[in-house]
Short mmCIF file of C-alpha atoms in Angstrom, two decimals:
data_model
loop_
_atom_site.label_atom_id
_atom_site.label_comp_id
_atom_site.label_asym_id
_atom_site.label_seq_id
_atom_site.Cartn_x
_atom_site.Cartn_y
_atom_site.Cartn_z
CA UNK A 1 -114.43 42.51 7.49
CA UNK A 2 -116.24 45.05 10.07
CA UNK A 3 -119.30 43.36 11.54
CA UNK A 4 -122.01 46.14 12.66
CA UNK A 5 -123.82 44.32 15.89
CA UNK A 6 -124.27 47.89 18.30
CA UNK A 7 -126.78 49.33 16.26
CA UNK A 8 -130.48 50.00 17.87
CA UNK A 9 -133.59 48.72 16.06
CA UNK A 10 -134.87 52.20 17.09
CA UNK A 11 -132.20 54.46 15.21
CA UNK A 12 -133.74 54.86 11.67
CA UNK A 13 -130.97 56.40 9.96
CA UNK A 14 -133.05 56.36 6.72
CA UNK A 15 -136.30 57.62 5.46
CA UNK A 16 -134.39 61.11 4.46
CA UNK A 17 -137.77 63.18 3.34
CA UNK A 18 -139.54 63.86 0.27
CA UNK A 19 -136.98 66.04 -0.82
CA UNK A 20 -135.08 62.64 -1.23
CA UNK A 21 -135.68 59.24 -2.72
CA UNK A 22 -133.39 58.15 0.14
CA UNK A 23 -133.52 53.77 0.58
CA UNK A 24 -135.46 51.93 -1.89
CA UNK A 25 -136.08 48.64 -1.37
CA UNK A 26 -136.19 45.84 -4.15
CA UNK A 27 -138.09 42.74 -3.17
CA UNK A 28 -137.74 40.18 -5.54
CA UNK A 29 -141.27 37.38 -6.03
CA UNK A 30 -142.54 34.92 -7.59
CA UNK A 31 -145.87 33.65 -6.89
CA UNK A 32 -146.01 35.63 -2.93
CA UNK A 33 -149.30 36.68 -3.05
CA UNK A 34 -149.92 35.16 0.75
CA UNK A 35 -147.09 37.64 1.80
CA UNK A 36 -146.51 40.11 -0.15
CA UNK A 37 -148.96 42.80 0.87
CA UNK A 38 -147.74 42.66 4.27
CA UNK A 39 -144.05 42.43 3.26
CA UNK A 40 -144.05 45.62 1.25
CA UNK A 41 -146.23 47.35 4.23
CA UNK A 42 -144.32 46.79 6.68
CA UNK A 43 -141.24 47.93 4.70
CA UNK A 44 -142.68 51.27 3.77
CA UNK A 45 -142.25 52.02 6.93
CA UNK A 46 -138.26 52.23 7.14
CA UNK A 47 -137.69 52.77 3.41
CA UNK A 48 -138.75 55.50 1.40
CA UNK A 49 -140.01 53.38 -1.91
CA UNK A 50 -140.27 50.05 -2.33
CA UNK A 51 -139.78 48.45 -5.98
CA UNK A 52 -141.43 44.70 -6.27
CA UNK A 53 -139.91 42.43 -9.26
CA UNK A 54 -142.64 40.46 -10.33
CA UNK A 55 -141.19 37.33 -11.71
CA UNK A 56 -143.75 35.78 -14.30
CA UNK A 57 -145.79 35.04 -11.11
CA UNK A 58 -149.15 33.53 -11.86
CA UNK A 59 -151.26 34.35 -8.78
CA UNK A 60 -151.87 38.10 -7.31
CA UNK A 61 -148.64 38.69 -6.06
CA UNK A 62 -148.28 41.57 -8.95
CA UNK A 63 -151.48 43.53 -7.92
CA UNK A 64 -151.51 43.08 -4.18
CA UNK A 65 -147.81 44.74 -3.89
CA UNK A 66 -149.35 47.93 -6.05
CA UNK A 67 -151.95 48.02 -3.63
CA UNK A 68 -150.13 47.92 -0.67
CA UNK A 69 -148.33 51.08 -2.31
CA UNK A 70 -144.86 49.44 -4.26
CA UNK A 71 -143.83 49.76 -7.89
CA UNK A 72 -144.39 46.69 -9.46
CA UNK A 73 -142.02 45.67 -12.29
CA UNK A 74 -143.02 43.19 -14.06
CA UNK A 75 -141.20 40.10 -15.64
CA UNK A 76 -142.89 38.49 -18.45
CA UNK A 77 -141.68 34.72 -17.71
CA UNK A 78 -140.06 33.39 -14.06
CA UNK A 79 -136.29 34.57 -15.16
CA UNK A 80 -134.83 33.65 -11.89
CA UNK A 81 -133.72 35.93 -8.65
CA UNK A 82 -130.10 36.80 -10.43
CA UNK A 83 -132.66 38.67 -13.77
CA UNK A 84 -135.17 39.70 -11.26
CA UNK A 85 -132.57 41.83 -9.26
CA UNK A 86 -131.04 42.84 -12.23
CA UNK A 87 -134.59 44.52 -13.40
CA UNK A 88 -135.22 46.01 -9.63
CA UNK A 89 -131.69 47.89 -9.84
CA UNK A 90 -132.16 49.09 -13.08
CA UNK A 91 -135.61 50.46 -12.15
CA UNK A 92 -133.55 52.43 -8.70
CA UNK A 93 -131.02 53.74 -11.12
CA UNK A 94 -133.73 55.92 -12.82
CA UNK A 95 -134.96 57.51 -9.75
CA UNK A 96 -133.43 60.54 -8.42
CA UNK A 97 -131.17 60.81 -4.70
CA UNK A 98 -130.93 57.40 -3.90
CA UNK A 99 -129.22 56.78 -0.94
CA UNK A 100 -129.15 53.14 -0.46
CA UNK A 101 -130.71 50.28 -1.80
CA UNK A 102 -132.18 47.54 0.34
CA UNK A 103 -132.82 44.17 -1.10
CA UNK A 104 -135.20 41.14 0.49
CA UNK A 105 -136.96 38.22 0.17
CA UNK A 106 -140.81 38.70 -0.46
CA UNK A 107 -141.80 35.24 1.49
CA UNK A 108 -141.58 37.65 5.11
CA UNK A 109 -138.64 35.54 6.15
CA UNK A 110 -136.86 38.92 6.32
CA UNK A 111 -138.00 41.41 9.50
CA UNK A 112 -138.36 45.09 7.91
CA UNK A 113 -137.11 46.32 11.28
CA UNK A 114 -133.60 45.30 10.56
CA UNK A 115 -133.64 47.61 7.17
CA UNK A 116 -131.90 50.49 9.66
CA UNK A 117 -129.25 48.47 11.32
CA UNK A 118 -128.48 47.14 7.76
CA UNK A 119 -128.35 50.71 5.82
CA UNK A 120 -126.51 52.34 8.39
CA UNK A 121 -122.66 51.57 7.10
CA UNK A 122 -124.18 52.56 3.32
CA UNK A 123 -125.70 56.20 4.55
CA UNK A 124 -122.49 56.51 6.59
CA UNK A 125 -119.83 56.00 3.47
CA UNK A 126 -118.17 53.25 5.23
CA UNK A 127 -119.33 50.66 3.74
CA UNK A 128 -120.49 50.11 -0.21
CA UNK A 129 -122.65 46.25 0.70
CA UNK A 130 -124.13 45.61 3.51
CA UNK A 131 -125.19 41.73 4.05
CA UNK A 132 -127.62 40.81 6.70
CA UNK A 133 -125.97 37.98 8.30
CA UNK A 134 -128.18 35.47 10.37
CA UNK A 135 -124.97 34.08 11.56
CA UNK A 136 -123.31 37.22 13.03
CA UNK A 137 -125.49 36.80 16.41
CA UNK A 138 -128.16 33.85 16.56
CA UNK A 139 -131.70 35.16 18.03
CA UNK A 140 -133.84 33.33 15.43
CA UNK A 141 -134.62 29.87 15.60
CA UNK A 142 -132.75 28.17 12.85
CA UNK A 143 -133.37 25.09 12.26
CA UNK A 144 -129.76 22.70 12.90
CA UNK A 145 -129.81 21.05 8.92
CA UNK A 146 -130.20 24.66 7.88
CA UNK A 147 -127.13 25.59 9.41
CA UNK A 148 -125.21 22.96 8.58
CA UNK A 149 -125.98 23.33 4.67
CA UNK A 150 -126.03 27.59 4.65
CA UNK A 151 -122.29 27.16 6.94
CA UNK A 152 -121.27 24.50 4.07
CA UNK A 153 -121.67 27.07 1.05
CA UNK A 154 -120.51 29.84 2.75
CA UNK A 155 -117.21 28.28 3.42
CA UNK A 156 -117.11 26.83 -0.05
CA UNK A 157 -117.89 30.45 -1.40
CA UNK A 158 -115.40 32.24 1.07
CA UNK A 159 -112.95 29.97 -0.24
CA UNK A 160 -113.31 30.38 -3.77
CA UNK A 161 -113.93 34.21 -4.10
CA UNK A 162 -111.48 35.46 -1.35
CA UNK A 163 -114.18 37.29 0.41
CA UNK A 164 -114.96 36.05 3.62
CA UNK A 165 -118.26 36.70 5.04
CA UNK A 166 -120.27 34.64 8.04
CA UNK A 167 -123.61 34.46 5.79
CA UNK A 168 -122.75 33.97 2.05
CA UNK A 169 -126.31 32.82 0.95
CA UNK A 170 -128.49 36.06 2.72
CA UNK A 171 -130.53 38.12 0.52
CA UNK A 172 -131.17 40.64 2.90
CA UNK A 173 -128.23 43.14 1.87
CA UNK A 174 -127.78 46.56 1.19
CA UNK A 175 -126.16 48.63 -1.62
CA UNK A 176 -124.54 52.04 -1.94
CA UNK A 177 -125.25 53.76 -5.65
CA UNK A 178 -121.98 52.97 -6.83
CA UNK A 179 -122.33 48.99 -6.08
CA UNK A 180 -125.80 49.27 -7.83
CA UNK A 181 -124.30 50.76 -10.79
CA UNK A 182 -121.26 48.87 -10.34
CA UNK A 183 -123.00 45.14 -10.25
CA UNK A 184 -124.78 42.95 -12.97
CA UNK A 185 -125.68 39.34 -12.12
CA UNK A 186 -125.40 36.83 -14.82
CA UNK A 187 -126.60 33.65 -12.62
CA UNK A 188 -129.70 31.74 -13.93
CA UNK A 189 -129.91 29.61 -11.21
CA UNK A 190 -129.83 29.54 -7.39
CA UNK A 191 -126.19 30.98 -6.80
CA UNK A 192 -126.86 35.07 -7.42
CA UNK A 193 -125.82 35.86 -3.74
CA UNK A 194 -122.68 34.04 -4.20
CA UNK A 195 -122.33 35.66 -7.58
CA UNK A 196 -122.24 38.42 -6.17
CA UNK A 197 -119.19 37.53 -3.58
CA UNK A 198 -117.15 36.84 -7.16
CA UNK A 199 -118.23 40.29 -8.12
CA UNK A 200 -117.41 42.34 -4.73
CA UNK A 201 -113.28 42.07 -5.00
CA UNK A 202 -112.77 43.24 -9.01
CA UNK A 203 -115.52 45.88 -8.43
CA UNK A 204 -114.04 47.35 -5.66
CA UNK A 205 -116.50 47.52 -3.23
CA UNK A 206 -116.31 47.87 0.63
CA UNK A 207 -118.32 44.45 2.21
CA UNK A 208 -119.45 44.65 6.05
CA UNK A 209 -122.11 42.59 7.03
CA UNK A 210 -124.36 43.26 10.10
CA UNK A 211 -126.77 41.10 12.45
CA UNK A 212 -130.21 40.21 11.05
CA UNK A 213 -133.27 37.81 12.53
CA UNK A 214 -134.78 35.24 10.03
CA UNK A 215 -138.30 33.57 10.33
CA UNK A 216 -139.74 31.49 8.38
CA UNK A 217 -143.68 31.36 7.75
CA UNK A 218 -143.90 29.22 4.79
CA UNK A 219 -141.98 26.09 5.52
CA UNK A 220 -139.88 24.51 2.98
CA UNK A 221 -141.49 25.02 -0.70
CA UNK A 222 -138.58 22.68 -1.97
CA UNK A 223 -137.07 19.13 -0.33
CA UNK A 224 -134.58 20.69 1.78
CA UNK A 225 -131.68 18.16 1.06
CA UNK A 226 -132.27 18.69 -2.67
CA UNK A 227 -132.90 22.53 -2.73
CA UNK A 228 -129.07 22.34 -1.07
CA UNK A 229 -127.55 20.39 -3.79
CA UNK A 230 -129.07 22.43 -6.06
CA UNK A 231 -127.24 25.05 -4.95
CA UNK A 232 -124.24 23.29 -3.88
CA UNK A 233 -124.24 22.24 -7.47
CA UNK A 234 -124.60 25.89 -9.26
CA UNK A 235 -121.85 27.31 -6.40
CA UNK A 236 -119.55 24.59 -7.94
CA UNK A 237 -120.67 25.58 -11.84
CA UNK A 238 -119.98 29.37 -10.60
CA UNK A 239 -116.60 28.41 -9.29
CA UNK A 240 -115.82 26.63 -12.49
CA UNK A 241 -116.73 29.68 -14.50
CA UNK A 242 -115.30 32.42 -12.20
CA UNK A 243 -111.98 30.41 -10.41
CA UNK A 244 -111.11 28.45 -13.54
CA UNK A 245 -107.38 28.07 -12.22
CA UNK A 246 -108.80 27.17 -8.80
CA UNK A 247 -110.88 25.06 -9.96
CA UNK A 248 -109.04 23.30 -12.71
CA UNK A 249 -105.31 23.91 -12.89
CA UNK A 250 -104.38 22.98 -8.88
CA UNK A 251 -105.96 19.75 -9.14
CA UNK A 252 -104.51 18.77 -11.83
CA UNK A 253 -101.53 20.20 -10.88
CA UNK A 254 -101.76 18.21 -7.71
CA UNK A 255 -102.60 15.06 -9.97
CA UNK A 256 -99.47 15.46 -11.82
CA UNK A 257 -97.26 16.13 -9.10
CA UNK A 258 -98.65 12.97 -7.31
CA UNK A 259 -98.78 10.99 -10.52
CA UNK A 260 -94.77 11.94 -11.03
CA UNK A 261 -93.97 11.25 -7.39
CA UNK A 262 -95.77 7.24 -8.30
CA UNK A 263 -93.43 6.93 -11.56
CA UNK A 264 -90.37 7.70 -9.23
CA UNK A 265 -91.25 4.87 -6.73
CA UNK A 266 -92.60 2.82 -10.20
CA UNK A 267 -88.89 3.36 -11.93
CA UNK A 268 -87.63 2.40 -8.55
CA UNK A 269 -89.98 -1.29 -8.79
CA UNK A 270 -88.93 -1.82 -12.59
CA UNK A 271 -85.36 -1.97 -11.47
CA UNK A 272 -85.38 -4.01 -8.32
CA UNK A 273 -87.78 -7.06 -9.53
CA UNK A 274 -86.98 -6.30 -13.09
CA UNK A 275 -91.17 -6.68 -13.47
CA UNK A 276 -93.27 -3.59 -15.20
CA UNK A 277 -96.60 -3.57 -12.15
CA UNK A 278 -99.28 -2.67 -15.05
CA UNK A 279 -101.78 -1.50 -12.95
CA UNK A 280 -99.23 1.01 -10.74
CA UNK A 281 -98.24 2.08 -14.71
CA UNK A 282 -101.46 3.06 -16.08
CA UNK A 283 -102.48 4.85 -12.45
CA UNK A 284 -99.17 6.87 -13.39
CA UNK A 285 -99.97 7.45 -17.20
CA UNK A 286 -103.34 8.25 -15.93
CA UNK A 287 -102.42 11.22 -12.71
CA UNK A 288 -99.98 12.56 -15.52
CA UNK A 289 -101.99 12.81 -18.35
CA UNK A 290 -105.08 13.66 -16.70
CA UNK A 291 -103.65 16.00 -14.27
CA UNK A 292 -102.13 18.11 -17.50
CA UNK A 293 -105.18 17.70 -19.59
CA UNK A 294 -106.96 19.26 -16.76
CA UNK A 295 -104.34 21.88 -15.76
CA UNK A 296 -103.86 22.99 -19.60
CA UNK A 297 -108.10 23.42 -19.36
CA UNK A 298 -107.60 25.70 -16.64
CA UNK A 299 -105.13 28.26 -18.03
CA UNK A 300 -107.44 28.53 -21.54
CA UNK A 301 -110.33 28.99 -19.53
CA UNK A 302 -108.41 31.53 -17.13
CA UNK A 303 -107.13 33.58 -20.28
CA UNK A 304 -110.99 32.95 -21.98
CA UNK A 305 -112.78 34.44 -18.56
CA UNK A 306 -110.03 37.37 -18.17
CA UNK A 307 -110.88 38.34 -22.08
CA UNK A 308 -114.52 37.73 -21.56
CA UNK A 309 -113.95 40.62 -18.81
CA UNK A 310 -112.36 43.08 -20.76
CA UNK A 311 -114.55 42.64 -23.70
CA UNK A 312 -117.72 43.12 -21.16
CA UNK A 313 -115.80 46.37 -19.87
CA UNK A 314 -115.22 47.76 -22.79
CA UNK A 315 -118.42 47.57 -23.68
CA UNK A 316 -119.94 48.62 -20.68
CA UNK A 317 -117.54 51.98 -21.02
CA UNK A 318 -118.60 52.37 -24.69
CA UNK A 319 -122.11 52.15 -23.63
CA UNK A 320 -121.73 54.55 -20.49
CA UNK A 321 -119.87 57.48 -23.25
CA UNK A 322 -122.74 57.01 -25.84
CA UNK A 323 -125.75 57.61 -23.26
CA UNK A 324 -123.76 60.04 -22.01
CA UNK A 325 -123.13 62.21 -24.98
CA UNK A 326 -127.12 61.20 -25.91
CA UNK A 327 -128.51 62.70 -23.11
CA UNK A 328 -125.75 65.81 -23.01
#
């Protein structure tokens, strides 16, 4: 994967004109009314329209991003990040000469003057996502535990989707009009930006990732140690769901293989003392059996996931003809 790190904060490759809608930027929020103002200012001022996803906030965060000059799209209940980015893409598909869309946090933990450095491999074709690594070169002060967990998922995400990337949990990223069209995030939980690592390899798309600082204003809203396992735990749901033979059929198939390797050395017991070791038998009975149980669960999910897929595609190409001919 390329890694962008020479880029200057002063070269603004975007804000292409009025002639242009050039980079939007989609800032998913829920309830970021202390930050959001400022957020969407200061972004304004390296993209050329900012959309805000509203997620069923309950405070002002809705009618302070309007006034500090974004389009507010509203959710009616908190959906989650994966149905809030869903509704901030489908808003930038109906605008006109999009270049690039930008995605960030709306807590400020993201610095708007990074928005260049991260578009540039977009505007330049080489590159169809664009994820703002805080990993890639270390300038902001991260705290250690932070590290540790955001370094833990990433490898457990590399692993499992095939994509390697130094930052797999960053929601500062960037995409060209063909991964916007291209992606749809069906995550309800905390694991969209891994999602979307699942998503990058079948779709296609060229990944890069490039240098970004971090801060962050608000402290923790959530028990650190517990936000992580939450996450940990919906990775380990998306692996299940995505990496079915990954997930299920090697270990059992490493079950059975170790659970056939014990009845060898069990035959091998039976026939010297002429004594059946119960317990070394039903460990056996139990590698075996569970270890094909498990493997067999694998391959039907495999085959249910891969038909899932096509059915999704076919619809999606259905769709895609029938708008088309609509609006022809």
């Amino acid at each position: 994967m390329t890694n962008y790190t020479n880029i200057k904060e002063t070269e603004r490759p975007g804000l292409l004109g009025p002639r242009s809608t050039g980079i939007v930027a989609v800032i998913p929020a829920f309830n970021e009314e202390r930050f959001i103002a400022s957020v969407v200012f200061t972004t304004l001022q390296f993209a050329d329209k900012v959309i805000v996803v509203d997620d069923g906030s309950s405070d002002r965060t809705a009618s302070l991003a309007e006034k500090a000059g974004a389009m507010v799209v509203r959710q009616p209940l908190n959906m989650g990040k994966a149905q809030a980015l869903n509704a901030g893409f489908k808003a930038a598909r109906r605008l006109e000469n999009v270049a690039v869309v930008v995605c960030l946090d709306g807590d400020a933990q993201h610095d708007a003057r990074d928005i260049p450095a991260v578009v540039a491999p977009v505007l330049a074709e080489e590159a169809d996502v664009v994820i703002g690594s805080r990993f890639l070169d270390i300038k902001s002060d991260i705290p250690a535990w932070r590290q540790v967990g955001q370094h833990t998922l990433t490898t457990v995400t590399n692993i499992a989707s095939g994509v390697h990337t130094t930052d797999s949990q960053s929601g500062f990223r960037a995409f060209s009009p063909a991964a916007v069209e291209a992606l749809h995030f069906t995550s309800t939980d905390l694991s969209v930006e891994s999602e979307m690592q699942f998503l990058f390899r079948p779709a296609g798309l060229r990944v890069v990732e490039a240098p970004v600082n971090v801060q962050y204003l608000d402290g923790n809203k959530r028990n650190p140690m517990i936000h992580g396992l939450q996450v940990l735990d919906a990775l380990l749901s998306l692996v299940a769901r995505r990496r079915p033979l990954m997930f299920f059929s090697l270990p059992g198939l490493v079950s059975t293989l170790i659970g056939l390797l014990l009845s060898v050395y069990l035959v091998h017991t039976m026939m010297v003392s002429g004594n059946l070791p119960v317990g070394l038998a039903v460990l056996v009975a139990f590698l075996v059996s569970g270890g094909i149980t498990v493997g067999v669960t694998g391959i039907v999910l495999h085959s249910m996931h891969k038909f899932a897929e096509r059915v999704d595609q076919d619809v999606r190409q259905s769709l895609s003809i029938y708008l088309e001919r609509v609006t022809n």
